[in-house]
Amino acid sequence: MEKSHEKGTTIKKYVSLLIGFCFALLGYLNALPDLGPLPTLGVTPAVILHPTALAVGFAIAAISISRFSLSKKDITRNLFHFALVMAGFYALMSYNIAVTEVEEVGLFFFEDYHAYTTILGCVIIVYFCARIWGLPLATVGGAGLLYFFHGEHLPGILGHAGMDFVQDTPTELWYNTGDGVMGNIMAILLNTVFPFIILGAVLQGTGGGNSMIKLSFHAMRRFRGGPAHAAIMASSLFGTISGSAVSNVVGTGVISIPMIKNRGFSSSFAGGVEATASTGGQIMPPIMGAAALVMADFLGIDYLTIIIAAIVPALAYYLSLFVTVIFEARALNMSASDTEDLDPIIIQDWINLVLVVLPIAAVVFALVSGFSAAGSAMLALTLLLVLSFINPDIRKKPFIVVESFAKGGITFGRLLMAIGTIGIIIAVLGSTGLPLEFAKVVNANASDSLLVALIFAALASLALGMGMPTLPAYLTIIVILGPALTTLGLTNLTAHFFVFYFGVASAITPPVAMAAFAAAAIAGGGAISTAASATRIGVIIFAIPFLFAFNPEMLIVSEAGSDATLLEFCYLILRLVAMVYLLASATSRFDLTRLSLFEIGVRLAIGLALIHPEFFVNGPALLLGAGIIGFHFITTRAKTLSA
């Protein structure tokens, strides 16, 4: 039986890789037209591409949650999954037939079986989403379906006008090429995000990532925090490639967390550092994961604009992590050490850096040169596929590249189950008008106060984002809360960035902190204590969105409403650095020495006051903050000399 299970696992692996490779190849060929004059197969029509992609997603999802063995239980489960996939294929074929007829004839009448087909397709998506991504997102998707059919019975703003089962069900949810499951969101993912998913998978698999981690540890070995600082540095670089907080934790945490603990940090702090650093990879340019790509398409602006807007907030966040580790190391009376048991740096590690630096540089160069985001990713991916053979491990085992390429397809296929669920949610919200009603309530309760609306939006974003990957969390939140924020004066870009940041922050926020829980599993600490440490370490990620909401010059670009002079911008950076220092020291409860509760409270209050856009508030706060820090240094130095 054991041999049968091992053989089944091997078969499962290679079947998944074969399907993933073919899927990634489809994504690669579909994006090649964005490279310009190169010969390509052309862009696949959406009426074919969207159902085909979702069909592959069904197959990948079913294989992922199945066990290839001869046990009766596994055979029964696998037959059930096979039946679901076949039913899903039928629903997707029905979509292709109906939409093709609409496009060619312009007239189509839906019947009862179209409505039942819609329900069948949606239920299959929600089921696979629950099995792969967990219950939180699937529960929201299932609740959305129930709300669509029964929402007219709910009180107040939750009630809607009711839906006609035969006409509204198929036209709003399944056969809708705009807001439906296979509508605009699916198009953005396939045409823009998919190439970056493949690029990230190949970047991780070709050796550059491991060499980058080794170099980060050697570069930081003489700092107080040593491996904790190295984890921050490596995760910021690795995370911008992977775009996933949890996979980033797993990729770098298995190396960094044990070394952080060996330096003397607690298990919860070691896991918290890795979780916060990995989470920040999603806000670190130039790649930033899938959500930023979707944001650019959603807003109809250049991806380069998103990158520029993200620079200052991302650097401030990582500065806060570095500073927090310094305070923690001081509190534990650590000193710089050069004795970590590190693998030696060899010439090949420096050569392997080319596999990271040049593809990322190619993305930036292509974006500046006017390429689309997908075209930039394809240019970088093509370059990487050629460069990968400078790694002798790749020359010995070229299948590594093929496997990495295939894993990009598998990752995207699994992601489509989450995106399909988000498509259901967006279709339901669009057809019932709930976001607009919700925006009206926020506006009424905010009493025209942007601050109140932002606090409400932040709390709602954290609640809605818990347990979801960043991309589905961001999409869910912005559809619901976006209209409310823009009506109170934020630009579209600033509103999206605000929601995006809190969607990212939900990965480290209790009680459902996915990145922190993954780090806790590696660190051997408690899940909640690790999440609490991560929240404390990454506290700046909750303050930065408020800072750029009230001070849009922080995002630099005009699309965010920035019209500041150079002097005003420099003054904002000064306030930002002061805020980072004050909040990081307050939450660490330590500066040069342990801080009293009074000092902690004062530093928190001053740090938050620096967010205020008016000089008559932030000016005195800046002076007071400088005075408090200076007084702390002088008194501490005096005590040291007297001792």
XYZ file of C-alpha atoms in Angstrom:
643
model
C 0.000 0.000 0.000
C 2.878 2.360 0.846
C 4.556 1.714 -2.517
C 1.218 2.344 -4.220
C 0.910 5.678 -2.411
C 4.451 6.711 -3.375
C 3.813 5.771 -6.997
C 0.541 7.700 -6.927
C 2.294 10.775 -5.515
C 4.861 10.613 -8.325
C 2.125 10.290 -10.964
C 0.244 13.211 -9.398
C 3.386 15.359 -9.482
C 4.134 14.757 -13.141
C 0.524 15.063 -14.279
C 0.346 18.422 -12.463
C 3.614 19.556 -14.022
C 2.462 18.554 -17.518
C -0.817 20.450 -17.198
C 0.961 23.387 -15.542
C 3.566 23.544 -18.307
C 0.949 23.551 -21.064
C -1.019 26.224 -19.192
C 2.066 28.393 -18.677
C 2.944 27.982 -22.357
C -0.547 29.218 -23.274
C -0.050 32.256 -21.030
C 3.382 32.887 -22.510
C 2.190 32.714 -26.132
C -0.886 34.800 -25.365
C 1.294 37.617 -23.943
C 3.950 37.610 -26.679
C 2.062 40.028 -28.990
C 2.837 42.744 -26.421
C 6.503 42.459 -27.404
C 5.812 44.189 -30.703
C 7.123 42.965 -34.069
C 8.027 39.430 -32.953
C 6.115 36.617 -34.728
C 3.365 35.274 -32.466
C 0.223 33.181 -32.553
C -1.828 36.260 -31.709
C -4.028 36.970 -28.736
C -6.568 34.214 -28.050
C -10.151 35.584 -28.137
C -11.634 36.032 -24.671
C -14.623 33.812 -25.462
C -12.157 30.928 -25.890
C -9.349 31.952 -23.525
C -11.412 32.621 -20.401
C -13.348 29.329 -20.252
C -10.248 27.393 -21.330
C -8.193 28.938 -18.525
C -10.888 28.229 -15.952
C -11.190 24.651 -17.225
C -7.452 24.159 -16.687
C -7.871 25.755 -13.271
C -10.563 23.177 -12.417
C -8.243 20.342 -13.462
C -5.275 21.719 -11.479
C -7.458 22.321 -8.423
C -8.909 18.804 -8.546
C -5.470 17.204 -8.869
C -4.088 19.381 -6.062
C -6.651 18.154 -3.526
C -6.767 14.536 -4.694
C -4.629 11.589 -3.596
C -3.524 9.105 -6.236
C -3.805 5.818 -4.349
C -5.830 2.609 -4.528
C -7.599 3.057 -1.193
C -11.388 2.974 -1.434
C -11.729 6.349 0.267
C -9.282 8.054 -2.111
C -10.857 6.471 -5.182
C -14.307 7.689 -4.096
C -12.970 11.194 -3.428
C -11.149 11.298 -6.762
C -14.254 10.191 -8.661
C -16.205 12.977 -6.966
C -13.578 15.536 -8.006
C -13.542 14.141 -11.539
C -17.319 14.516 -11.702
C -17.029 18.122 -10.536
C -14.434 18.866 -13.211
C -16.613 17.316 -15.935
C -19.618 19.316 -14.727
C -17.450 22.426 -14.719
C -16.343 21.708 -18.291
C -19.998 21.483 -19.312
C -20.768 24.852 -17.705
C -17.765 26.441 -19.441
C -18.717 24.952 -22.821
C -22.199 26.383 -22.340
C -20.597 29.797 -21.712
C -18.604 29.558 -24.933
C -21.642 28.571 -27.005
C -23.920 31.264 -25.567
C -21.430 34.146 -25.684
C -20.311 33.210 -29.206
C -23.928 33.325 -30.366
C -24.437 36.689 -28.659
C -21.338 38.106 -30.389
C -22.266 36.703 -33.815
C -26.048 37.081 -33.807
C -26.561 39.751 -31.148
C -29.670 38.100 -29.729
C -29.932 35.252 -27.251
C -32.710 33.982 -24.983
C -31.773 32.325 -21.722
C -33.710 29.309 -20.484
C -34.012 27.499 -17.164
C -31.039 25.240 -17.771
C -28.779 28.294 -18.244
C -29.684 29.430 -14.739
C -29.015 25.975 -13.308
C -25.752 25.788 -15.267
C -24.746 29.106 -13.716
C -25.402 27.828 -10.200
C -23.501 24.632 -10.987
C -20.427 26.528 -12.227
C -20.435 28.938 -9.280
C -20.806 26.182 -6.680
C -17.901 24.236 -8.211
C -15.680 27.331 -8.061
C -16.594 28.028 -4.431
C -15.945 24.373 -3.504
C -12.469 24.312 -5.056
C -11.731 27.714 -3.531
C -12.631 26.384 -0.077
C -10.411 23.333 -0.498
C -7.384 25.271 -1.780
C -7.609 28.725 -0.143
C -9.588 27.903 2.980
C -13.037 28.807 4.241
C -12.861 32.639 4.660
C -12.944 33.570 0.968
C -15.225 30.675 0.035
C -17.640 31.681 2.803
C -17.815 35.215 1.415
C -18.434 33.798 -2.072
C -21.151 31.448 -0.809
C -22.749 34.264 1.182
C -22.699 36.364 -1.983
C -24.686 33.717 -3.861
C -27.229 33.459 -1.052
C -27.511 37.245 -0.972
C -28.078 37.342 -4.737
C -31.063 34.999 -4.497
C -32.531 36.007 -1.125
C -31.258 39.526 -0.427
C -34.638 41.112 -1.088
C -35.815 39.762 2.270
C -33.083 41.567 4.244
C -33.740 44.884 6.031
C -32.307 48.332 5.382
C -29.541 48.897 2.877
C -28.912 45.145 2.631
C -32.182 44.570 0.821
C -32.297 44.670 -2.973
C -35.073 44.611 -5.551
C -34.919 40.857 -6.118
C -33.684 38.805 -9.041
C -35.479 36.960 -11.828
C -34.120 33.420 -11.603
C -34.151 32.579 -15.316
C -32.957 35.910 -16.730
C -30.871 37.581 -14.011
C -28.965 34.526 -12.771
C -27.171 33.698 -16.040
C -26.883 37.265 -17.333
C -25.413 38.678 -14.123
C -23.206 35.833 -12.875
C -21.978 33.453 -15.575
C -22.620 34.687 -19.121
C -21.737 38.301 -18.327
C -18.533 39.359 -20.131
C -18.278 42.520 -18.027
C -18.725 41.913 -14.292
C -19.332 38.163 -14.458
C -17.106 35.321 -13.306
C -15.319 35.299 -16.682
C -15.481 39.034 -17.256
C -13.091 41.940 -16.744
C -11.267 40.649 -13.664
C -10.493 37.355 -15.391
C -9.246 39.298 -18.428
C -6.877 41.388 -16.298
C -5.501 38.291 -14.589
C -4.930 36.368 -17.808
C -3.550 39.204 -19.908
C -1.478 41.034 -17.291
C -0.877 39.022 -14.115
C -0.287 35.554 -15.580
C 3.051 36.464 -17.236
C 4.357 37.842 -13.915
C 3.290 34.678 -12.071
C 5.356 32.630 -14.536
C 8.281 35.058 -14.238
C 8.211 34.840 -10.439
C 8.141 31.036 -10.494
C 11.109 30.817 -12.866
C 13.039 33.443 -10.866
C 12.593 31.338 -7.735
C 13.594 28.112 -9.423
C 16.741 29.099 -11.284
C 18.999 29.691 -8.273
C 19.164 33.455 -8.076
C 16.877 33.594 -5.039
C 19.021 31.266 -2.910
C 22.194 33.171 -3.742
C 20.440 36.432 -2.915
C 19.496 35.073 0.528
C 23.080 33.938 1.205
C 24.479 37.329 0.233
C 21.911 39.099 2.418
C 22.984 37.098 5.464
C 26.649 37.841 4.859
C 25.957 41.556 4.286
C 24.070 41.859 7.595
C 26.210 39.601 9.795
C 27.960 42.534 11.525
C 24.735 44.299 12.525
C 23.257 43.908 16.018
C 20.267 42.027 14.713
C 22.357 39.933 12.322
C 20.071 37.318 10.755
C 16.950 39.349 11.631
C 18.251 42.210 9.495
C 19.237 39.716 6.805
C 15.726 38.252 6.788
C 14.299 41.733 6.211
C 16.707 42.422 3.366
C 16.241 39.032 1.702
C 12.472 39.013 2.079
C 12.097 42.492 0.600
C 13.924 41.319 -2.516
C 12.426 37.844 -2.627
C 8.912 39.073 -1.896
C 8.820 41.536 -4.760
C 9.432 38.538 -7.019
C 7.060 36.012 -5.451
C 4.218 38.433 -4.694
C 2.868 36.111 -2.011
C 3.427 36.674 1.697
C 2.943 33.028 2.666
C 5.169 31.585 -0.078
C 7.767 34.225 0.784
C 7.699 33.121 4.438
C 8.163 29.520 3.391
C 10.874 30.350 0.835
C 13.103 32.431 3.108
C 11.826 31.577 6.582
C 13.171 28.028 6.623
C 16.658 29.568 6.453
C 16.226 32.839 8.357
C 13.991 31.900 11.304
C 16.288 29.267 12.876
C 19.231 31.674 12.563
C 17.252 34.529 14.147
C 16.384 32.245 17.067
C 20.014 31.142 17.396
C 21.047 34.792 17.772
C 18.884 34.955 20.908
C 15.527 36.335 19.737
C 12.334 34.636 20.898
C 10.417 32.269 18.632
C 7.486 34.681 18.310
C 9.779 37.594 17.444
C 11.709 35.495 14.892
C 8.459 34.455 13.230
C 7.104 38.001 13.450
C 10.166 39.482 11.718
C 9.934 36.994 8.875
C 6.164 37.469 8.515
C 6.367 41.275 8.381
C 9.340 41.278 6.025
C 7.685 38.759 3.710
C 4.387 40.630 3.759
C 6.156 43.847 2.764
C 7.463 42.224 -0.396
C 4.037 42.815 -1.914
C 4.412 46.601 -1.572
C 8.055 46.698 -2.703
C 8.656 47.846 -6.306
C 9.258 47.002 -9.046
C 7.099 43.842 -9.302
C 4.996 44.007 -6.098
C 2.955 40.898 -6.841
C -0.262 40.547 -8.779
C -2.398 43.104 -6.933
C -0.408 46.095 -8.170
C -0.735 44.887 -11.757
C -4.474 44.557 -11.355
C -4.593 48.044 -9.820
C -2.910 49.559 -12.878
C -5.419 47.924 -15.239
C -8.324 48.687 -12.913
C -7.451 52.399 -12.897
C -6.341 52.548 -16.515
C -2.893 53.989 -15.693
C 0.657 52.903 -16.492
C 2.150 50.288 -14.225
C 5.225 52.513 -14.015
C 3.038 55.077 -12.218
C 2.153 52.440 -9.608
C 5.847 51.636 -9.117
C 6.798 55.291 -8.593
C 3.929 55.846 -6.182
C 4.947 52.802 -4.143
C 8.625 53.689 -3.630
C 8.523 56.000 -0.590
C 5.905 54.033 1.438
C 7.740 50.752 0.819
C 11.135 52.136 1.835
C 9.584 53.664 4.964
C 8.053 50.324 5.909
C 11.325 48.435 5.594
C 13.176 51.202 7.433
C 10.753 50.694 10.323
C 11.508 46.959 10.382
C 15.257 47.592 10.505
C 14.821 50.130 13.310
C 12.554 47.812 15.311
C 15.111 45.003 15.148
C 17.773 47.419 16.428
C 15.586 48.359 19.406
C 14.831 44.701 20.130
C 18.533 43.804 19.950
C 19.326 46.652 22.355
C 16.645 45.448 24.749
C 18.237 41.980 24.748
C 21.702 43.542 25.161
C 22.961 41.962 21.960
C 26.115 43.063 20.214
C 27.258 42.656 16.635
C 28.644 39.192 15.961
C 30.555 37.733 13.066
C 30.310 34.173 14.250
C 27.130 32.941 12.543
C 27.500 29.569 10.878
C 26.997 30.785 7.316
C 27.628 29.015 4.052
C 30.638 30.630 2.370
C 30.020 32.983 -0.530
C 31.411 31.594 -3.778
C 31.835 33.235 -7.159
C 28.777 31.420 -8.481
C 26.587 33.225 -5.932
C 27.618 36.568 -7.402
C 27.060 35.223 -10.920
C 23.611 33.926 -9.928
C 22.610 37.447 -8.907
C 22.448 38.192 -12.621
C 19.405 35.895 -12.704
C 17.601 38.317 -10.385
C 19.032 41.720 -11.262
C 18.837 41.587 -15.062
C 15.222 40.322 -15.349
C 14.010 42.931 -12.843
C 16.041 45.603 -14.652
C 14.474 44.400 -17.918
C 10.989 44.883 -16.452
C 11.802 48.452 -15.413
C 13.532 49.262 -18.722
C 10.633 47.859 -20.744
C 8.059 49.805 -18.717
C 10.023 53.044 -19.143
C 10.324 52.299 -22.879
C 6.553 52.085 -23.222
C 5.974 48.316 -23.159
C 2.830 46.999 -21.516
C 3.135 45.237 -18.173
C 2.619 41.848 -19.840
C 5.152 42.666 -22.547
C 7.665 43.702 -19.889
C 7.188 40.415 -18.058
C 7.598 38.411 -21.261
C 10.773 40.278 -22.181
C 12.205 39.580 -18.713
C 11.060 35.952 -18.788
C 12.576 35.320 -22.210
C 15.852 36.845 -21.013
C 15.747 34.751 -17.836
C 15.149 31.498 -19.694
C 18.339 32.142 -21.664
C 20.382 33.407 -18.697
C 19.377 30.518 -16.423
C 22.034 28.313 -17.991
C 24.828 30.362 -16.426
C 23.953 28.408 -13.285
C 25.831 25.059 -13.435
C 22.958 23.379 -11.537
C 20.657 24.296 -14.417
C 23.158 23.034 -16.984
C 23.292 19.701 -15.155
C 19.512 19.478 -14.747
C 17.750 21.613 -17.387
C 14.462 20.096 -16.233
C 14.612 22.526 -13.286
C 13.715 25.355 -15.665
C 10.866 23.348 -17.170
C 9.609 22.472 -13.696
C 9.760 26.109 -12.551
C 7.911 27.202 -15.690
C 5.257 24.557 -15.029
C 4.923 25.596 -11.385
C 3.980 29.068 -12.626
C 1.060 27.502 -14.483
C 0.062 25.436 -11.441
C 0.193 28.482 -9.159
C -1.980 30.478 -11.537
C -4.459 27.619 -11.950
C -4.915 27.480 -8.176
C -5.202 31.281 -8.043
C -8.041 31.155 -10.579
C -10.239 29.426 -8.003
C -9.859 32.459 -5.746
C -10.341 34.851 -8.670
C -13.429 32.961 -9.822
C -14.890 33.398 -6.341
C -14.029 37.094 -6.445
C -15.787 37.237 -9.832
C -18.927 35.884 -8.163
C -18.679 38.495 -5.396
C -18.138 41.362 -7.849
C -21.026 40.189 -10.034
C -23.345 40.018 -7.020
C -22.288 43.421 -5.718
C -22.627 45.005 -9.145
C -26.086 43.598 -9.786
C -27.491 44.426 -6.329
C -25.957 47.908 -5.952
C -24.798 47.177 -2.390
C -21.445 49.057 -2.658
C -23.208 52.317 -3.491
C -25.605 51.890 -0.591
C -22.680 51.040 1.656
C -20.867 54.179 0.473
C -23.892 56.291 1.329
C -23.939 54.905 4.869
C -20.200 55.529 5.324
C -20.612 59.085 4.088
C -23.556 59.716 6.390
C -21.834 58.285 9.454
C -18.542 59.974 8.682
C -20.210 63.403 8.896
C -18.019 64.553 6.032
C -14.910 63.567 8.032
C -12.301 61.863 5.911
C -10.521 60.613 9.033
C -13.607 58.800 10.325
C -14.227 57.287 6.897
C -10.594 56.141 6.640
C -10.675 54.527 10.089
C -13.902 52.756 9.179
C -12.424 51.662 5.829
C -9.208 50.465 7.488
C -11.064 48.292 10.004
C -13.367 46.919 7.326
C -10.391 46.216 5.047
C -8.596 44.274 7.764
C -11.737 42.291 8.546
C -12.518 41.499 4.909
C -8.889 40.709 4.073
C -8.289 38.193 6.857
C -7.720 34.716 5.513
C -7.539 35.815 1.871
C -4.537 36.160 -0.417
C -3.715 39.822 -1.084
C -5.181 40.000 -4.582
C -8.672 38.663 -3.725
C -8.645 40.716 -0.512
C -7.787 43.922 -2.378
C -10.412 43.332 -5.071
C -13.144 42.517 -2.565
C -12.392 45.550 -0.422
C -11.995 48.147 -3.179
C -15.277 47.169 -4.835
C -17.127 47.690 -1.553
C -15.268 50.652 -0.060
C -13.772 52.443 -3.067
C -16.810 54.632 -3.881
C -17.051 55.825 -0.263
C -13.415 56.962 -0.146
C -13.424 58.795 -3.469
C -16.583 60.715 -2.634
C -14.820 62.124 0.456
C -11.975 63.611 -1.550
C -9.369 60.912 -2.182
C -8.177 60.365 -5.724
C -8.808 56.940 -7.222
C -5.120 56.001 -6.945
C -4.861 57.056 -3.295
C -8.052 55.195 -2.396
C -6.790 52.044 -4.105
C -3.402 52.318 -2.390
C -5.073 52.814 0.990
C -7.196 49.703 0.595
C -4.286 47.760 -0.910
C -2.067 48.483 2.095
C -4.635 47.281 4.611
C -5.342 44.229 2.465
C -1.613 43.449 2.671
C -1.555 44.202 6.414
C -4.314 41.654 7.050
C -1.713 38.908 6.459
C -0.094 39.754 9.821
C -3.150 40.932 11.774
C -4.791 38.595 14.328
C -6.947 36.601 14.528
C -6.441 35.266 10.969
C -2.865 36.216 10.091
C -1.879 33.861 7.277
C 1.764 34.966 6.946
C 2.300 35.035 10.723
C 0.766 31.578 11.138
C 3.057 30.183 8.427
C 6.056 31.751 10.179
C 4.888 30.380 13.562
C 4.836 26.867 12.134
C 8.513 27.220 11.184
C 9.560 29.079 14.337
C 7.779 26.712 16.706
C 6.066 29.575 18.507
C 2.407 30.182 19.232
C 0.347 31.285 16.254
C -1.407 34.167 18.032
C 1.735 35.327 19.866
C 3.634 35.361 16.561
C 0.816 37.330 14.920
C 0.849 39.793 17.839
C 4.628 40.208 17.474
C 4.256 40.696 13.717
C 1.611 43.381 14.279
C 3.875 45.181 16.759
C 6.952 44.923 14.512
C 5.036 46.040 11.418
C 2.970 48.758 13.107
C 4.094 51.341 10.536
C 2.125 49.568 7.804
C -1.050 50.733 9.612
C 0.143 54.362 9.844
C 1.606 54.859 6.358
C -1.762 54.674 4.502
C -3.156 57.478 6.680
C -0.031 59.535 6.021
C -0.324 59.367 2.230
C -4.120 59.749 2.360
C -3.739 63.147 4.065
C -0.411 63.964 2.382
C -0.675 62.671 -1.216
C 2.737 64.151 -2.093
C 4.157 61.020 -0.448
C 3.012 59.052 -3.507
C 4.886 61.536 -5.741
C 2.713 61.094 -8.869
C 0.081 63.586 -9.994
C -2.549 60.821 -10.218
C -2.470 60.711 -6.414
C -3.107 64.441 -6.171
C 0.521 65.338 -5.471
C 1.438 68.950 -6.318
C 4.054 69.569 -3.605
C 7.252 71.545 -4.073
C 10.629 69.928 -3.435
C 10.844 71.674 -0.053
C 7.411 70.380 0.986
C 8.343 66.882 -0.119
C 11.595 66.954 1.865
C 9.701 68.179 4.928
C 7.275 65.266 4.534
C 10.189 62.802 4.380
C 11.564 64.331 7.595
C 8.183 63.839 9.285
C 8.022 60.287 7.924
C 11.440 59.350 9.352
C 10.510 60.899 12.712
C 7.209 59.009 12.737
C 8.985 55.729 11.988
C 11.464 56.283 14.837
C 8.854 57.342 17.383
C 6.333 54.590 16.637
C 8.959 51.851 16.301
C 10.605 52.762 19.617
C 7.229 53.087 21.365
C 5.971 49.680 20.216
C 9.369 48.147 21.045
C 9.189 49.780 24.491
C 12.880 50.521 24.153
C 15.237 53.131 22.740
C 18.690 53.412 24.337
C 17.068 52.165 27.543
C 13.669 50.781 28.513
C 10.866 53.331 28.067
C 8.279 54.083 30.736
C 4.568 53.817 29.972
C 4.385 57.617 29.952
C 7.208 57.873 27.393
C 5.564 55.207 25.237
C 2.247 57.062 25.267
C 3.857 60.399 24.420
C 5.853 58.921 21.538
C 2.752 57.244 20.123
C 0.752 60.485 20.329
C 3.485 62.567 18.685
C 4.069 59.963 15.985
C 0.385 59.975 15.070
C 0.248 63.796 15.198
C 2.938 63.889 12.486
C 0.340 62.435 10.092
C -1.738 65.634 10.264
C -1.354 67.632 7.014
C -1.470 71.095 8.632
C 1.823 72.682 9.714
C 0.353 74.152 12.896
C -0.083 70.527 14.095
C 2.793 68.578 12.528
C 5.355 71.379 13.057
C 5.111 71.490 16.862
C 4.829 67.680 16.902
C 8.101 67.380 14.977
C 9.892 69.759 17.341
C 8.463 68.013 20.399
C 9.455 64.609 19.029
C 13.020 65.797 18.369
C 13.148 67.215 21.883
C 11.977 63.990 23.492
C 14.455 61.870 21.543
C 17.262 64.323 22.312
C 16.377 64.419 26.011
C 16.357 60.609 26.093
C 19.835 60.467 24.535
C 21.269 63.107 26.887
C 19.853 61.591 30.079
C 20.878 58.078 29.066
C 24.406 59.214 28.252
C 24.608 61.072 31.571
C 23.537 57.951 33.495
C 26.096 55.868 31.620
C 28.926 58.314 32.415
C 27.927 58.610 36.066
C 27.892 54.843 36.402
